[in-house]
Short mmCIF file of C-alpha atoms and ligand atoms in Angstrom, two decimals:
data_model
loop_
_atom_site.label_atom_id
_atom_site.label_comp_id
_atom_site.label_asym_id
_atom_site.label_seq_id
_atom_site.Cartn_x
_atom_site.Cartn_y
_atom_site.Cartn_z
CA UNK V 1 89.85 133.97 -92.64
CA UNK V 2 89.47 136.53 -94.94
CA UNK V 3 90.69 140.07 -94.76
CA UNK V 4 90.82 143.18 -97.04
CA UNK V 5 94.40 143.01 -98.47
CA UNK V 6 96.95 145.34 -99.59
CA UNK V 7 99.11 143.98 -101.79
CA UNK V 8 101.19 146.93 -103.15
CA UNK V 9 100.82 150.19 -102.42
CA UNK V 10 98.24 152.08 -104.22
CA UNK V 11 94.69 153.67 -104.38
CA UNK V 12 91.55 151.97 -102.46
CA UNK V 13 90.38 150.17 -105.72
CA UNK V 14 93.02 147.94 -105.62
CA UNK V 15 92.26 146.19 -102.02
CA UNK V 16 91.68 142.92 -102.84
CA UNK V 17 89.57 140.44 -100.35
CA UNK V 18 91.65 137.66 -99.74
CA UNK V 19 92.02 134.50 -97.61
CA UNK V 20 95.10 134.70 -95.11
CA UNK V 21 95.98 132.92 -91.96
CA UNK V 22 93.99 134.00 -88.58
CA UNK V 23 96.72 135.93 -86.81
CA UNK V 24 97.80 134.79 -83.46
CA UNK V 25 98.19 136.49 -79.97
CA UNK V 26 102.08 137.18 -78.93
CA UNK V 27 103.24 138.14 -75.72
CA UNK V 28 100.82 140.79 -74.02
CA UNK V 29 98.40 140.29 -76.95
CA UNK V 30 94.43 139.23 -77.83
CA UNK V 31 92.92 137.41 -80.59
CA UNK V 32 89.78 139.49 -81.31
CA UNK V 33 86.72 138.29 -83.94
CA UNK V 34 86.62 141.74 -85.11
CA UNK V 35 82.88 142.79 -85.24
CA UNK V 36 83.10 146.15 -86.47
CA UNK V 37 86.24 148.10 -87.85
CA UNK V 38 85.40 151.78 -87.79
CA UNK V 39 87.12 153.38 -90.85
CA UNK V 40 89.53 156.54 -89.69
CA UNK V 41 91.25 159.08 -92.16
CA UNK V 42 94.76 157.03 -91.52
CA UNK V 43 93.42 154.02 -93.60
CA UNK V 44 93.34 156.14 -96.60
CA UNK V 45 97.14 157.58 -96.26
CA UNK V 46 98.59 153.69 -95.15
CA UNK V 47 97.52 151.81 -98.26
CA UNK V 48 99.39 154.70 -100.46
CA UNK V 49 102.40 154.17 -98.26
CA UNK V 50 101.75 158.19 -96.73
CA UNK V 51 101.37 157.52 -93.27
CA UNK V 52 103.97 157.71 -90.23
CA UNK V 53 103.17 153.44 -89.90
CA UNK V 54 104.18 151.37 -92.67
CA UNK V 55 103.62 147.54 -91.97
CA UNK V 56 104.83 144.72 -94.35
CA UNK V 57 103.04 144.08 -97.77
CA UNK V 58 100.84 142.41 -97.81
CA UNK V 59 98.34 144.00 -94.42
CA UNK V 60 95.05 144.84 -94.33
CA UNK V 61 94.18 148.24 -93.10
CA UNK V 62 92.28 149.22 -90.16
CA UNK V 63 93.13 150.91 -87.33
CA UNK V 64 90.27 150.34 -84.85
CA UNK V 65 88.11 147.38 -84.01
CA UNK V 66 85.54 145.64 -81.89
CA UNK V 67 84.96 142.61 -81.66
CA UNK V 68 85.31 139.16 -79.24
CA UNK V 69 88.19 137.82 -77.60
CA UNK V 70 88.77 134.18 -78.98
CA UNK V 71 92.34 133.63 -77.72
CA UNK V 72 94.83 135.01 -75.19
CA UNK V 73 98.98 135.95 -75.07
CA UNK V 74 100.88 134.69 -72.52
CA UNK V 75 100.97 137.66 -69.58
CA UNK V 76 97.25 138.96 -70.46
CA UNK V 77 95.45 139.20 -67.27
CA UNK V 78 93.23 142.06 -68.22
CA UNK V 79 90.93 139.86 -70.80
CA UNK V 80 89.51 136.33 -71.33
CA UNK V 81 88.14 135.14 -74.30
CA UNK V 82 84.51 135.86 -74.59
CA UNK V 83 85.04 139.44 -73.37
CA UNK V 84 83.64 142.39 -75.82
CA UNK V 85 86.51 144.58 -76.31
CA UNK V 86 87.41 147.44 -78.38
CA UNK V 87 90.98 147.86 -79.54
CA UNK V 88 93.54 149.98 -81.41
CA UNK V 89 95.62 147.74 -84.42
CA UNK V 90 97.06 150.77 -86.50
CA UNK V 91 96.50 148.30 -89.08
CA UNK V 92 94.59 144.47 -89.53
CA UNK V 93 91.23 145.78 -88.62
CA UNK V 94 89.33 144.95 -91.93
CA UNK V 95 89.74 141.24 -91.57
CA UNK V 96 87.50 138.32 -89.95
CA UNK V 97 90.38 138.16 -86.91
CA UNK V 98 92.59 140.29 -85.48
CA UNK V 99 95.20 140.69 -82.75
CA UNK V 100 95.89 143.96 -80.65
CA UNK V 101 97.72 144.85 -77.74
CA UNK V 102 95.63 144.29 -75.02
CA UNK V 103 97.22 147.41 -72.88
CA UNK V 104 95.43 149.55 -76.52
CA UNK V 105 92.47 147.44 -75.36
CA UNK V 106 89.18 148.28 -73.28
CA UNK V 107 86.29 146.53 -72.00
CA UNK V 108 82.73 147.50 -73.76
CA UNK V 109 80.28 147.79 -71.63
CA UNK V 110 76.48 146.46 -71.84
CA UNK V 111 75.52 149.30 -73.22
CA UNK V 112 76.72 149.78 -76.32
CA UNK V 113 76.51 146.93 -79.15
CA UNK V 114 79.75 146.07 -81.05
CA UNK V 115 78.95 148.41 -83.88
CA UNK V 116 78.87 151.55 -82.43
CA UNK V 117 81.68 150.17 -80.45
CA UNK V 118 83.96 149.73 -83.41
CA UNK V 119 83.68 153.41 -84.46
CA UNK V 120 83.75 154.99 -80.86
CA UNK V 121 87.23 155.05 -79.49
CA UNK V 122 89.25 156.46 -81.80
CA UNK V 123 87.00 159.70 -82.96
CA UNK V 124 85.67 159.73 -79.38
CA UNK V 125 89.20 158.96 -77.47
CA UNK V 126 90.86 161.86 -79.34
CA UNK V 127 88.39 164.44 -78.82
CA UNK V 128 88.32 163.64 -75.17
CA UNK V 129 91.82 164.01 -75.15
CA UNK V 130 92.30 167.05 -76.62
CA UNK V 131 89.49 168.78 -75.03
CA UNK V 132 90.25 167.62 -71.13
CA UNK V 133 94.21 166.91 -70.63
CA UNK V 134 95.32 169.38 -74.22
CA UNK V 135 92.51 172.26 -73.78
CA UNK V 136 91.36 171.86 -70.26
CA UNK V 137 88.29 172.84 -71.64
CA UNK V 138 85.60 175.05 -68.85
CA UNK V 139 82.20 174.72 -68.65
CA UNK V 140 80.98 178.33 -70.06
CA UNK V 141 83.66 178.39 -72.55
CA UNK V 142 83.30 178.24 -76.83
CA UNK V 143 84.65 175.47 -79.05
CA UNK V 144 84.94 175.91 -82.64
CA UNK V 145 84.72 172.65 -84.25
CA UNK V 146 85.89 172.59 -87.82
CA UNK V 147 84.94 170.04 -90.34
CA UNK V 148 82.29 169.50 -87.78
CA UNK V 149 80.02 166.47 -89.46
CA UNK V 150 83.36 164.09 -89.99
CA UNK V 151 84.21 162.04 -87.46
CA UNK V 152 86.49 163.93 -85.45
CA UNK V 153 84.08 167.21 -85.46
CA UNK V 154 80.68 165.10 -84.75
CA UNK V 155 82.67 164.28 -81.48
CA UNK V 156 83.94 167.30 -80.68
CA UNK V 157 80.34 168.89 -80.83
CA UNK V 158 78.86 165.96 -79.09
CA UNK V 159 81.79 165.86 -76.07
CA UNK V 160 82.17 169.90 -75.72
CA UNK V 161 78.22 170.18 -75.33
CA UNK V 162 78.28 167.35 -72.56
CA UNK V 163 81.48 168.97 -70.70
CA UNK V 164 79.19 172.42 -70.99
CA UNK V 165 80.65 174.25 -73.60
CA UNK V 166 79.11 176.69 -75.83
CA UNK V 167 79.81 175.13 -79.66
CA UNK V 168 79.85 176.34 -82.97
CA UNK V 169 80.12 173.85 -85.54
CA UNK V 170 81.68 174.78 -89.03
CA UNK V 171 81.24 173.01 -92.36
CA UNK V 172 81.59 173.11 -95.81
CA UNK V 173 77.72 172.74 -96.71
CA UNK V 174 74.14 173.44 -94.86
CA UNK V 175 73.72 169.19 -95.34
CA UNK V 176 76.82 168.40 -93.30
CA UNK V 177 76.27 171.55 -90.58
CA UNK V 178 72.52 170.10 -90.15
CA UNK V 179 74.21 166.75 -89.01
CA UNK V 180 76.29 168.95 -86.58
CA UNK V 181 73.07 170.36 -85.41
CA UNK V 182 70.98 167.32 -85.14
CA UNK V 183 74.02 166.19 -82.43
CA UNK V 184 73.92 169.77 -80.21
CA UNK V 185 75.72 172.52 -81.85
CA UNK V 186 74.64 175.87 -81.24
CA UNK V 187 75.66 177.74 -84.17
CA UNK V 188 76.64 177.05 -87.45
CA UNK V 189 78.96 178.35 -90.01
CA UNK V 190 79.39 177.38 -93.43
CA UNK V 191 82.58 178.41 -94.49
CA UNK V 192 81.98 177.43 -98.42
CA UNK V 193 79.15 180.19 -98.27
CA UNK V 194 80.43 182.56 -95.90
CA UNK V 195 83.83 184.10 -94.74
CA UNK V 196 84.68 181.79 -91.60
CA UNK V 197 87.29 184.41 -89.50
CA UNK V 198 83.77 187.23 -89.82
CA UNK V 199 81.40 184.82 -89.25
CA UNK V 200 82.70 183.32 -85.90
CA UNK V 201 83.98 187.32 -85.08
CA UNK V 202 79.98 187.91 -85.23
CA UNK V 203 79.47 185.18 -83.28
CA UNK V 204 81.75 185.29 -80.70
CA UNK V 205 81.85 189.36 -80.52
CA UNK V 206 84.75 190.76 -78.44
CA UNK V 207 86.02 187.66 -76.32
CA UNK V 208 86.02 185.60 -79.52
CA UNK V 209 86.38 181.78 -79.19
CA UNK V 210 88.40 179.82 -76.36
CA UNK V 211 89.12 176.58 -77.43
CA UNK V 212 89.44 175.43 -82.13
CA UNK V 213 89.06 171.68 -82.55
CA UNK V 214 91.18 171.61 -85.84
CA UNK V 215 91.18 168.38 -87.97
CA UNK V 216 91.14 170.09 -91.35
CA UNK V 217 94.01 172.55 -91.33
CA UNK V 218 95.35 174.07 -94.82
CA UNK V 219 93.19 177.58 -95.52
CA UNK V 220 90.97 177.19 -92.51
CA UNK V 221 93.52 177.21 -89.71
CA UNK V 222 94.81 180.65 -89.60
CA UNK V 223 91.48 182.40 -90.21
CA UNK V 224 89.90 180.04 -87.00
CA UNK V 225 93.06 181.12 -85.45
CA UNK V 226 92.28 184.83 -85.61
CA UNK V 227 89.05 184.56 -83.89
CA UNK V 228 90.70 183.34 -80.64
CA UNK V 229 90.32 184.60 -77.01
CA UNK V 230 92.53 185.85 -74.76
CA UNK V 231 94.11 182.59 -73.84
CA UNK V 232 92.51 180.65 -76.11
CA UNK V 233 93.79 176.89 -77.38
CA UNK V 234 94.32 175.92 -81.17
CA UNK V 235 93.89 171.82 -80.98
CA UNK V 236 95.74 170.67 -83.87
CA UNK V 237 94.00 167.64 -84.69
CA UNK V 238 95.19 166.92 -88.16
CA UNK V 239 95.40 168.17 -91.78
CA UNK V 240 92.23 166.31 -93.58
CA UNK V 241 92.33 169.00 -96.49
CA UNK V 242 96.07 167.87 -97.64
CA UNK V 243 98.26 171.09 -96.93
CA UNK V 244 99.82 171.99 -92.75
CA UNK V 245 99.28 175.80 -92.42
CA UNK V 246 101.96 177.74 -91.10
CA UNK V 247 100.30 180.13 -88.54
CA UNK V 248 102.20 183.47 -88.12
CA UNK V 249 103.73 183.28 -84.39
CA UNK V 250 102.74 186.77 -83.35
CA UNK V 251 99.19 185.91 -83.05
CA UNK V 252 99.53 183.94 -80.45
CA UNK V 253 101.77 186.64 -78.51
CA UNK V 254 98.69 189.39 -79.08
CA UNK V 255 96.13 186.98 -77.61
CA UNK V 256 97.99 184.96 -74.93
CA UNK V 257 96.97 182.13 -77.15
CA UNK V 258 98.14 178.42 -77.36
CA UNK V 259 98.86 176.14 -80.52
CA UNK V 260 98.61 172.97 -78.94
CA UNK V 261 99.46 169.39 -80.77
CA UNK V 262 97.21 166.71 -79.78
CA UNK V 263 99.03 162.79 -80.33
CA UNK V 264 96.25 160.97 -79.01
CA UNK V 265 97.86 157.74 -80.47
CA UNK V 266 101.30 158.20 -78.14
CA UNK V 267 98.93 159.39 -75.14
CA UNK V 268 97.16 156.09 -75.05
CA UNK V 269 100.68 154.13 -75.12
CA UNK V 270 102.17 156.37 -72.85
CA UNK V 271 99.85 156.74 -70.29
CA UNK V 272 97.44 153.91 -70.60
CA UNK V 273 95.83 154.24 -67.35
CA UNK V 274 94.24 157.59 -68.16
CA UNK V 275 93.62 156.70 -71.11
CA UNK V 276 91.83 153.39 -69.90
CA UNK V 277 90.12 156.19 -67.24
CA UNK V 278 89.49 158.82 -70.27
CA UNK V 279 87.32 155.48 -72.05
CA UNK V 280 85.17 155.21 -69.06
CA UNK V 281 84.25 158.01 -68.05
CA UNK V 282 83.31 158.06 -71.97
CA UNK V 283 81.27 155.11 -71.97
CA UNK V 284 79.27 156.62 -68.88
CA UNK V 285 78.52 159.49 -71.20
CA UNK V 286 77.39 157.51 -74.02
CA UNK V 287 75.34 155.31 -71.50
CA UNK V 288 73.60 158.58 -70.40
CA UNK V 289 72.74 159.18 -74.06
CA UNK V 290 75.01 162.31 -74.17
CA UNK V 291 77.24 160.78 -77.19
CA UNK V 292 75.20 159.64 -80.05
CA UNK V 293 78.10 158.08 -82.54
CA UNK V 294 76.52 158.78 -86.04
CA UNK V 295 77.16 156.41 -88.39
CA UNK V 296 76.54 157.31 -91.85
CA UNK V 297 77.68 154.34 -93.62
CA UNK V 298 78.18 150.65 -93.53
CA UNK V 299 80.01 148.09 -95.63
CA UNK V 300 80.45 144.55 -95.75
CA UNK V 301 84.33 143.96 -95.62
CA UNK V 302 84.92 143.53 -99.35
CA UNK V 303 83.51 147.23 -100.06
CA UNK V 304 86.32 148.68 -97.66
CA UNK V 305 87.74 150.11 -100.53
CA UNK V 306 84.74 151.75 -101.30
CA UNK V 307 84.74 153.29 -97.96
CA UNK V 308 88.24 154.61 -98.13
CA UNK V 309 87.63 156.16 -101.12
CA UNK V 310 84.15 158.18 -99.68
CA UNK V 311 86.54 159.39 -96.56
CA UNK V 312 89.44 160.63 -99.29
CA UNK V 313 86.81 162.55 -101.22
CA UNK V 314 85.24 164.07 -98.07
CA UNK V 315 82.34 162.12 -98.25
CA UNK V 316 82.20 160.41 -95.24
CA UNK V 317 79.55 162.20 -92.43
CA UNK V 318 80.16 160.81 -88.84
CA UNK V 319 81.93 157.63 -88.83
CA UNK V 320 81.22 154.85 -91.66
CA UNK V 321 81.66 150.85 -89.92
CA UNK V 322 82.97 147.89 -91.92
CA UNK V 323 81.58 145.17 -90.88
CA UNK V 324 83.97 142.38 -90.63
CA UNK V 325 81.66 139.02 -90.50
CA UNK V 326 79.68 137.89 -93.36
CA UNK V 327 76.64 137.30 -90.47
CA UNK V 328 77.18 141.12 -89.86
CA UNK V 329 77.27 142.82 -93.06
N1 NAP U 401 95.92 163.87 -83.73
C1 NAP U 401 95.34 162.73 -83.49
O1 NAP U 401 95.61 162.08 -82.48
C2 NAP U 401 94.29 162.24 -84.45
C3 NAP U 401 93.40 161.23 -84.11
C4 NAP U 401 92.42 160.87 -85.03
C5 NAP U 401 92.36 161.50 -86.27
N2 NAP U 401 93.27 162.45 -86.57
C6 NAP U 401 93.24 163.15 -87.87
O2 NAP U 401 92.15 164.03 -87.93
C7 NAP U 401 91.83 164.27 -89.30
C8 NAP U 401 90.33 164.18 -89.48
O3 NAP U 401 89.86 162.89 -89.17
P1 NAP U 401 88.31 162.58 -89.28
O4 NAP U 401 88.16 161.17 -88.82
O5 NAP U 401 87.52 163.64 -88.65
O6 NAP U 401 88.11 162.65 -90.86
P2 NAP U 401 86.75 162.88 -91.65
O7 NAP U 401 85.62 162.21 -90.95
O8 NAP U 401 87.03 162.51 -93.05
O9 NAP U 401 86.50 164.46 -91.52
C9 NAP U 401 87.43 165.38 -92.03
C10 NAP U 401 86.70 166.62 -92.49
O10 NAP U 401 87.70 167.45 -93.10
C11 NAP U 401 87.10 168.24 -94.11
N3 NAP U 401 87.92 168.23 -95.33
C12 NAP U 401 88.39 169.34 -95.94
N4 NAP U 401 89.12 169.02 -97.02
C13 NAP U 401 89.08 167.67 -97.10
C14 NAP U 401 89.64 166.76 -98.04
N5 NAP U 401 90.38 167.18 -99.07
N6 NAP U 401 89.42 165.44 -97.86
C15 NAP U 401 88.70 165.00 -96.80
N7 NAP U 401 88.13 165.83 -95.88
C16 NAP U 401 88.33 167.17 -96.04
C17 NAP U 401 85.70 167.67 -94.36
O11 NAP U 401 84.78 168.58 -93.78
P3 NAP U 401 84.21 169.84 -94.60
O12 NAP U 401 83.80 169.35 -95.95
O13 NAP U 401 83.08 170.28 -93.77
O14 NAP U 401 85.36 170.83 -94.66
C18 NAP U 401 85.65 166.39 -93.55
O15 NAP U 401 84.38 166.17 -92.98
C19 NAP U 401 92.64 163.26 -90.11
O16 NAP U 401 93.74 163.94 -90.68
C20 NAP U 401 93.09 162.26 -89.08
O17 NAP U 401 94.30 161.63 -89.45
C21 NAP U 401 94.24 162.83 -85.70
#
């Protein structure tokens, strides 16, 4: 088969498409023909060796995939081959076959094709996370979604409008906020243009906002975090922009506030069965055309590196696919 291969460690450009050996399913494992492999922040810090996994050189990257089960592990009762799935790898995903846990696996339904598939959980899984067992986010109540046209903010606009939240979406240009509008945000806030902590303030008047979806941290963080409500929730999400803030701890004492971490990686291994739960009720929302995965981008596996290198540089709206079989790209 072949798959997108890191051979040392280094920048995108040096991914090299080569033929390996179709990997095969282990105990409590599937064989998948991967489909789709949506491309996720992650796959940019892995191949540098900067990421909390690092697998044996060579690997391809890829951390989510959908595809078709071709072959089963012994003690796999939830799958047979032929089933759609869509599965978590942490790496492996930008190759013609994969395997995955199956327990990091889920059924697709009908309704959605492979493609959109292979870009929905992660992005989609996280937000849901953070929002319903981090945030316990009300109907009623404001997000603020930062870096709202990547992947992570498309899906927090798209999943706090369909619980019934009110949501302003913040960007670093009017192209990427009009993306963020086209999928349901309310208000918009360009925070190249305009001063982000005044802009929400004028916004959000006196209660200010209840729940910050925050994958971007560095010089955003603590000015999002000082337009919070009383007992408002700071989802930390990640640190896309490079540098973790430190937020000064007496904030949250004067607003009763919350900095919460959201691990949506060790919630789905921990506590698969919500997880597995959290996945359908967010393929019923999809099916009801509340989630519209946007995706801005597609390559044919040997242009991966071309993708990585669009999501280091910011460039990257929605989610971009790479599409794994030569019949696909
Ligand atoms: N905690 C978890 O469980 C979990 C799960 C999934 C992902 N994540 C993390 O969440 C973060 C965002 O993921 P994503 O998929 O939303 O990424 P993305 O699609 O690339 O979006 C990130 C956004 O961050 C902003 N940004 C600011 N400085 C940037 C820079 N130097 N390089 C790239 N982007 C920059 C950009 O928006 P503006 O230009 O509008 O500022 C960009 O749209 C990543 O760090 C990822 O690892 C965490």
């Amino acid at each position: 088969m072949q798959a997108l291969v890191c051979e040392a460690y280094g920048p995108p450009e040096t991914l090299k498409l080569r033929d390996m050996p179709i990997p095969q399913p282990g105990d409590g494992e599937i064989q998948i023909r991967v489909h789709c492999s949506g491309l996720n922040f992650p796959d940019s810090l892995i191949i540098e060796n900067k990421y909390q996994f690092k697998p044996e050189l060579p690997f391809a990257p890829g951390s989510e995939l959908a595809g078709t089960v071709t072959a089963v592990g012994p003690g796999v009762d939830r799958f047979v081959i032929g089933d759609r799935v869509s599965a978590l790898t942490s790496w492996g995903g930008f190759a013609e076959y994969a395997v995955a846990n199956a327990q990091l696996a889920t059924r697709v339904p009908e309704t959605m094709d492979l493609e959109t598939a292979g870009v929905f959980t992660c992005a989609y899984g996280t937000v849901y996370h953070a929002l319903k067992q981090r945030a316990r986010l009300q109907p009623g109540e404001t997000v603020l979604a930062l870096g709202a046209s990547g992947g992570i903010g498309l899906a927090t606009v798209e999943i706090a409008k369909a619980m019934g939240a009110r949501v302003i979406a913040a960007a670093s240009s009017d192209e990427k906020l009009a993306i963020a509008k086209a999928h349901g945000a309310d208000e918009l806030v360009n925070y190249k243009t305009h001063n982000l902590k005044d802009a929400v303030k004028q916004l959000t008047g006196k209660h200010g906002v209840d729940v910050i979806s925050d994958p971007v941290g560095d010089a955003l963080s603590e000015p999002a975090f000082r337009t919070m409500a009383w007992e408002g929730r700071h989802l930390v999400i990640g640190f896309a922009a490079g540098a973790i803030p430190a937020i000064p701890l007496n904030l949250t004492l004067l607003k009763g506030a919350s900095i919460m971490g959201v691990f949506w990686g060790d919630f789905v291994v921990r506590t698969p069965a919500e997880n597995h739960a959290n996945m359908d009720e967010l393929y019923e929302l999809h099916a009801q055309g509340k989630l519209k995965p946007h995706i801005s981008a597609r390559y044919p596996l040997a242009d991966g590196g071309k993708a990585i290198r669009a999501i280091m540089e910011g460039k990257v709206t929605g989610r971009a696919a790479i599409l794994c079989n030569a019949e696909n790209g």
